[in-house]
mmCIF file of C-alpha atoms in Angstrom:
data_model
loop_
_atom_site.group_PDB
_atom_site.id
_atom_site.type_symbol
_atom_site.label_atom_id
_atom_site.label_comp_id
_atom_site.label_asym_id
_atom_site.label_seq_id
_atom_site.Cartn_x
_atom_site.Cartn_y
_atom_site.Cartn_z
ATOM 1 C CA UNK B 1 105.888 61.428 105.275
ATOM 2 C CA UNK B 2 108.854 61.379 107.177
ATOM 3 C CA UNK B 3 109.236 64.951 108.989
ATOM 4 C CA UNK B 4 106.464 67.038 109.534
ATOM 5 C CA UNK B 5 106.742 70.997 109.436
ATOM 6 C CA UNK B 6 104.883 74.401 111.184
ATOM 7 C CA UNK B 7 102.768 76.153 108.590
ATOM 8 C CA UNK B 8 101.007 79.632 109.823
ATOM 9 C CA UNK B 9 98.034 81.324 108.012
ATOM 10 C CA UNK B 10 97.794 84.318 109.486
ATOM 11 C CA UNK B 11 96.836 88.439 108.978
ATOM 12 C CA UNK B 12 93.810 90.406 108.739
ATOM 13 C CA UNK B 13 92.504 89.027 105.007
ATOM 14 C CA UNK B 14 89.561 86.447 105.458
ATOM 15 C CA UNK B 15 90.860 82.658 103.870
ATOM 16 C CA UNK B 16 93.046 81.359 107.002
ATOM 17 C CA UNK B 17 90.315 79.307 107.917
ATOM 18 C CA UNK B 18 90.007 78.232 104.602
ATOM 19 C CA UNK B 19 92.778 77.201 103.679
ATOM 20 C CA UNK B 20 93.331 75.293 106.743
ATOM 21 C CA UNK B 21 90.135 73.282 105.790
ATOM 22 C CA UNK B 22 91.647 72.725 102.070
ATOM 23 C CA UNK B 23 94.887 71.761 103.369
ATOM 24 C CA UNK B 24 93.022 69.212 105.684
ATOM 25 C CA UNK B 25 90.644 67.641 103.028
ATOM 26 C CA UNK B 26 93.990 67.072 100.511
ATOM 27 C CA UNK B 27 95.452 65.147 103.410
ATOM 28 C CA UNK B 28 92.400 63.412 104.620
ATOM 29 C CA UNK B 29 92.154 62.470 100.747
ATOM 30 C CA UNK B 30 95.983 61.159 100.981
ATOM 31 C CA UNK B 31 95.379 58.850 103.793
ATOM 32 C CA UNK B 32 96.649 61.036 106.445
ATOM 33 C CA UNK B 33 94.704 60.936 109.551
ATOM 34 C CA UNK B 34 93.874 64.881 110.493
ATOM 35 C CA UNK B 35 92.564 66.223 113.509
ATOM 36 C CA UNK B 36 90.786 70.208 112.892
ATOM 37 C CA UNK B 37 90.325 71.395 116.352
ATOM 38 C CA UNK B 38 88.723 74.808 116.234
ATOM 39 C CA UNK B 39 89.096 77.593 119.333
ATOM 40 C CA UNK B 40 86.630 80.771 119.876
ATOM 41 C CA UNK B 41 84.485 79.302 116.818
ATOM 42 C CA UNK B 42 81.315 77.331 117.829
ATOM 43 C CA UNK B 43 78.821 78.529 114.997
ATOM 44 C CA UNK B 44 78.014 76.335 112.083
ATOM 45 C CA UNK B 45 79.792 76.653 109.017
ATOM 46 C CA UNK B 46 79.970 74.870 105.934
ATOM 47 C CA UNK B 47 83.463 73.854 105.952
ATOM 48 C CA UNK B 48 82.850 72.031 109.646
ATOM 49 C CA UNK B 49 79.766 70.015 108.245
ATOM 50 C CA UNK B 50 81.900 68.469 105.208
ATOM 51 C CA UNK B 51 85.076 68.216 107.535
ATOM 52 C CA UNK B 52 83.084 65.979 109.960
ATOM 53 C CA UNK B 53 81.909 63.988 106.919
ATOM 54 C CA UNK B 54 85.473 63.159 105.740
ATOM 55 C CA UNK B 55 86.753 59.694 106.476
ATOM 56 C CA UNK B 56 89.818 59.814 108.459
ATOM 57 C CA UNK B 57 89.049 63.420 109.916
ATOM 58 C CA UNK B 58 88.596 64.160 113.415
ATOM 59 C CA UNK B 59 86.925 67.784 114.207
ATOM 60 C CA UNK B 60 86.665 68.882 118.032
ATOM 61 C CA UNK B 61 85.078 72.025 118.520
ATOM 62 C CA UNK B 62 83.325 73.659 121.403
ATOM 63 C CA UNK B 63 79.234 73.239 121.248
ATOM 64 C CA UNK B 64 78.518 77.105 122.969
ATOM 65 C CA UNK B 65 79.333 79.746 121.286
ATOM 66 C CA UNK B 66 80.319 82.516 123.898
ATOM 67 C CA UNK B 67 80.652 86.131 121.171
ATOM 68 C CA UNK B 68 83.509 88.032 120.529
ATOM 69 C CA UNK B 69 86.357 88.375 123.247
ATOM 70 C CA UNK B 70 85.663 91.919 124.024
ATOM 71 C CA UNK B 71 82.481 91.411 124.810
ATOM 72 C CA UNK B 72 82.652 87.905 126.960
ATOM 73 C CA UNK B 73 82.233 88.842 130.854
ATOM 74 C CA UNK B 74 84.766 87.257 133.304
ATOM 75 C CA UNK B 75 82.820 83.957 133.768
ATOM 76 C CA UNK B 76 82.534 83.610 129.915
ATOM 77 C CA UNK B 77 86.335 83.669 129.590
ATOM 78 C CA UNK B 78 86.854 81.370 132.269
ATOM 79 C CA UNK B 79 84.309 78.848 131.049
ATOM 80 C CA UNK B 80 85.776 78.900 127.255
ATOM 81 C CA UNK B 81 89.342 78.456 128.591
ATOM 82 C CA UNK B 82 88.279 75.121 130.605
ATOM 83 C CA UNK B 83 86.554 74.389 127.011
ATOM 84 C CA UNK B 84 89.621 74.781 124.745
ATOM 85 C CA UNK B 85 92.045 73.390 127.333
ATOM 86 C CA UNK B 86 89.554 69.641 127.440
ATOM 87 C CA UNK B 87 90.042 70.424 123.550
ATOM 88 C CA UNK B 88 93.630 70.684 122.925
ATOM 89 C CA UNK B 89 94.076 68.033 125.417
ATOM 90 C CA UNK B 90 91.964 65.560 123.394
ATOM 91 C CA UNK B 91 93.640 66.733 120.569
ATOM 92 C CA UNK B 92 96.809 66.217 121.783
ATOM 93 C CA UNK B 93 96.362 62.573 123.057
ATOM 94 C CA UNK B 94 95.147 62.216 119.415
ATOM 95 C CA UNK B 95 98.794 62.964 118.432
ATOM 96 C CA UNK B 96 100.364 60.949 121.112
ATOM 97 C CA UNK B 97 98.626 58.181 120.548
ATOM 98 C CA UNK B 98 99.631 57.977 116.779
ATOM 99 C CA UNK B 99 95.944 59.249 115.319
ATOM 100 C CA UNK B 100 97.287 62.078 114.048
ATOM 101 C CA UNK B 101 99.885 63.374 111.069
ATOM 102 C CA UNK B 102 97.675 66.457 110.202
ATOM 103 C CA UNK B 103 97.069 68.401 113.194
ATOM 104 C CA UNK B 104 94.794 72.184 112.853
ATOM 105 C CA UNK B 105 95.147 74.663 115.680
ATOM 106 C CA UNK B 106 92.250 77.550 113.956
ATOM 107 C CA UNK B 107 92.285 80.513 115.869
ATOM 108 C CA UNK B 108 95.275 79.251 117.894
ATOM 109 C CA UNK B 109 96.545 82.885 117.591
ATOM 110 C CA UNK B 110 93.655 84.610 119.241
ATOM 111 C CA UNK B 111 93.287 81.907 121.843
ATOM 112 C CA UNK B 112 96.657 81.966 122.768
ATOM 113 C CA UNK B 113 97.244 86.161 122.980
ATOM 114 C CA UNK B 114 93.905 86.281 124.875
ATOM 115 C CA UNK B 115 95.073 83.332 127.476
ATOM 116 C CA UNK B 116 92.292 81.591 126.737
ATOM 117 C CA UNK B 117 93.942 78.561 126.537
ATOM 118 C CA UNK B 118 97.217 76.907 128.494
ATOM 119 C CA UNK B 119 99.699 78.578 126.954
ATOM 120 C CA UNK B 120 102.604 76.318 127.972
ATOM 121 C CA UNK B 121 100.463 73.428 126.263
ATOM 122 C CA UNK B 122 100.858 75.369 123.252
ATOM 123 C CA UNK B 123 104.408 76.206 123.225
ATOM 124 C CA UNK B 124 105.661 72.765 124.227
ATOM 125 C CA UNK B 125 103.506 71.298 121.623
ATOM 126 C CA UNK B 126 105.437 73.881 118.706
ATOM 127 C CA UNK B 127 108.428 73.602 120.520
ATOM 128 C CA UNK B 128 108.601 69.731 120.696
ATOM 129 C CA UNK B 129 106.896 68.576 118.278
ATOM 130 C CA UNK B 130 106.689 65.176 117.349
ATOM 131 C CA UNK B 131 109.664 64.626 114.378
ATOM 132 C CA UNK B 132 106.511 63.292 111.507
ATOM 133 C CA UNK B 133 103.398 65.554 112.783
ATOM 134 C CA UNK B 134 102.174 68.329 110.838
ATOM 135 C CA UNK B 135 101.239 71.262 112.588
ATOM 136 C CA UNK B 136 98.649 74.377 110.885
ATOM 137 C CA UNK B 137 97.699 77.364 113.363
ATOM 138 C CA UNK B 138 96.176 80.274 112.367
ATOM 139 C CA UNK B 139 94.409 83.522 113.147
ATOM 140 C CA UNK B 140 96.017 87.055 113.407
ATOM 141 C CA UNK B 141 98.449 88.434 115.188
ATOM 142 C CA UNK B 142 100.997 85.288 115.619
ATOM 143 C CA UNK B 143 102.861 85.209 118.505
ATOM 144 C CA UNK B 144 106.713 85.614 118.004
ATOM 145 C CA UNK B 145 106.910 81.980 119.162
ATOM 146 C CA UNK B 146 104.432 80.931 116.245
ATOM 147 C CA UNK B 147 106.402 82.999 113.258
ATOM 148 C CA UNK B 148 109.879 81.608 114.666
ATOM 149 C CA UNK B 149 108.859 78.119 114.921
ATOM 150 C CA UNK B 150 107.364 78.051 111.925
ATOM 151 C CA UNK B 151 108.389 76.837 108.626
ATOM 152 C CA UNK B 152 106.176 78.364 106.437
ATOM 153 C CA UNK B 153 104.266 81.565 107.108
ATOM 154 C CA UNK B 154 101.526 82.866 104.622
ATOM 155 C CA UNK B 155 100.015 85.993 105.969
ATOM 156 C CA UNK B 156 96.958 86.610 104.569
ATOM 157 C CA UNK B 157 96.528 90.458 103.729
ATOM 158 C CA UNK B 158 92.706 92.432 103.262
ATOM 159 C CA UNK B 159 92.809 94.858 100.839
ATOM 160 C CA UNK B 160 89.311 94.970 100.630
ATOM 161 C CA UNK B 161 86.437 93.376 102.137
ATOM 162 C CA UNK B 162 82.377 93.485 102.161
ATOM 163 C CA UNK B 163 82.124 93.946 105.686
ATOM 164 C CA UNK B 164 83.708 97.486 105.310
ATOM 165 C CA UNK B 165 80.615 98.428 103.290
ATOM 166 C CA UNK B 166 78.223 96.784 105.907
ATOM 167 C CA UNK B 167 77.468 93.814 103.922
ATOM 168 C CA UNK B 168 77.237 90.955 106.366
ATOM 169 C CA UNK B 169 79.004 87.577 106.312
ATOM 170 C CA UNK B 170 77.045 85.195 104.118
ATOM 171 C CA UNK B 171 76.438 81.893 104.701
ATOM 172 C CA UNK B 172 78.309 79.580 101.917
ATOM 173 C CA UNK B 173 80.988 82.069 101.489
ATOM 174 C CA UNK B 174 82.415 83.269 104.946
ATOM 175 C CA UNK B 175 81.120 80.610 106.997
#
């Protein structure tokens, strides 16, 4: 692949996650070396255990899982920035060290409007990025940056959803 382009999945519907994963196994299963780095999300799911099992597939996550942002106390916040800033730096020397074509920023969205991550990491890395790397972020409510940047931009739009009839997420299906 000779130039690498910005794809978005982002909005309230659940499947950005998703099909960040799918786009990351068909690449992984093309030879392309992908990197799936994960902010605010430290739970299990299934899509993490057969993403770590894929050859050429890196997946950095962070090991604590700290809640929801509304409910993480001052200390919290500071200790998951530190986390996701070790992250996207590993990630990043990933790329610059040519171990990367597929890189996955999930949840960049939320990490990024909540500062819970350096944000001028972020935007350099959108805003000079390397001519062959392709670059996913999702999670709702882009930043203006993200939609401009990017060259394709799916959002992903709930119409309905179990949760609004209090049936909780199930394991196999939203994690």
């Amino acid at each position: 692949m000779k130039k690498g382009l910005i794809h978005l999945y982002c909005g309230e519907g659940k499947g950005k996650t998703t099909a960040a994963a799918g786009l990351s196994i068909r690449a992984a299963g093309c030879g392309m070396k992908v990197v799936f780095l994960q902010f605010l999300k430290a739970m299990e799911s299934g899509e993490i255990e057969i993403l770590r099992n894929i050859d050429n597939m890196t997946v950095i996550r962070n090991e604590e899982d700290y809640g929801f942002f509304n409910r993480m106390t001052e200390e919290e916040k500071e200790a998951i920035t530190e986390l996701h800033n070790n992250n996207l730096k590993q990630a990043l020397a990933l790329v610059d060290k040519g171990q990367c074509d597929l890189l996955v920023l999930d949840e960049a969205c939320a990490a990024y409007n909540h500062n819970l991550l350096d944000r001028a990491l972020v935007e350099n890395l959108i805003q000079n990025k390397k001519e062959a790397l392709e670059l996913v972020l999702t999670g709702r409510d882009p930043a203006p940056l993200f939609v401009e940047y990017a060259d394709y931009v799916s959002e992903i739009r709930k119409i309905k959803h179990p949760y609004d009839k209090n049936i909780i997420a199930r394991k196999g299906i939203e994690y």
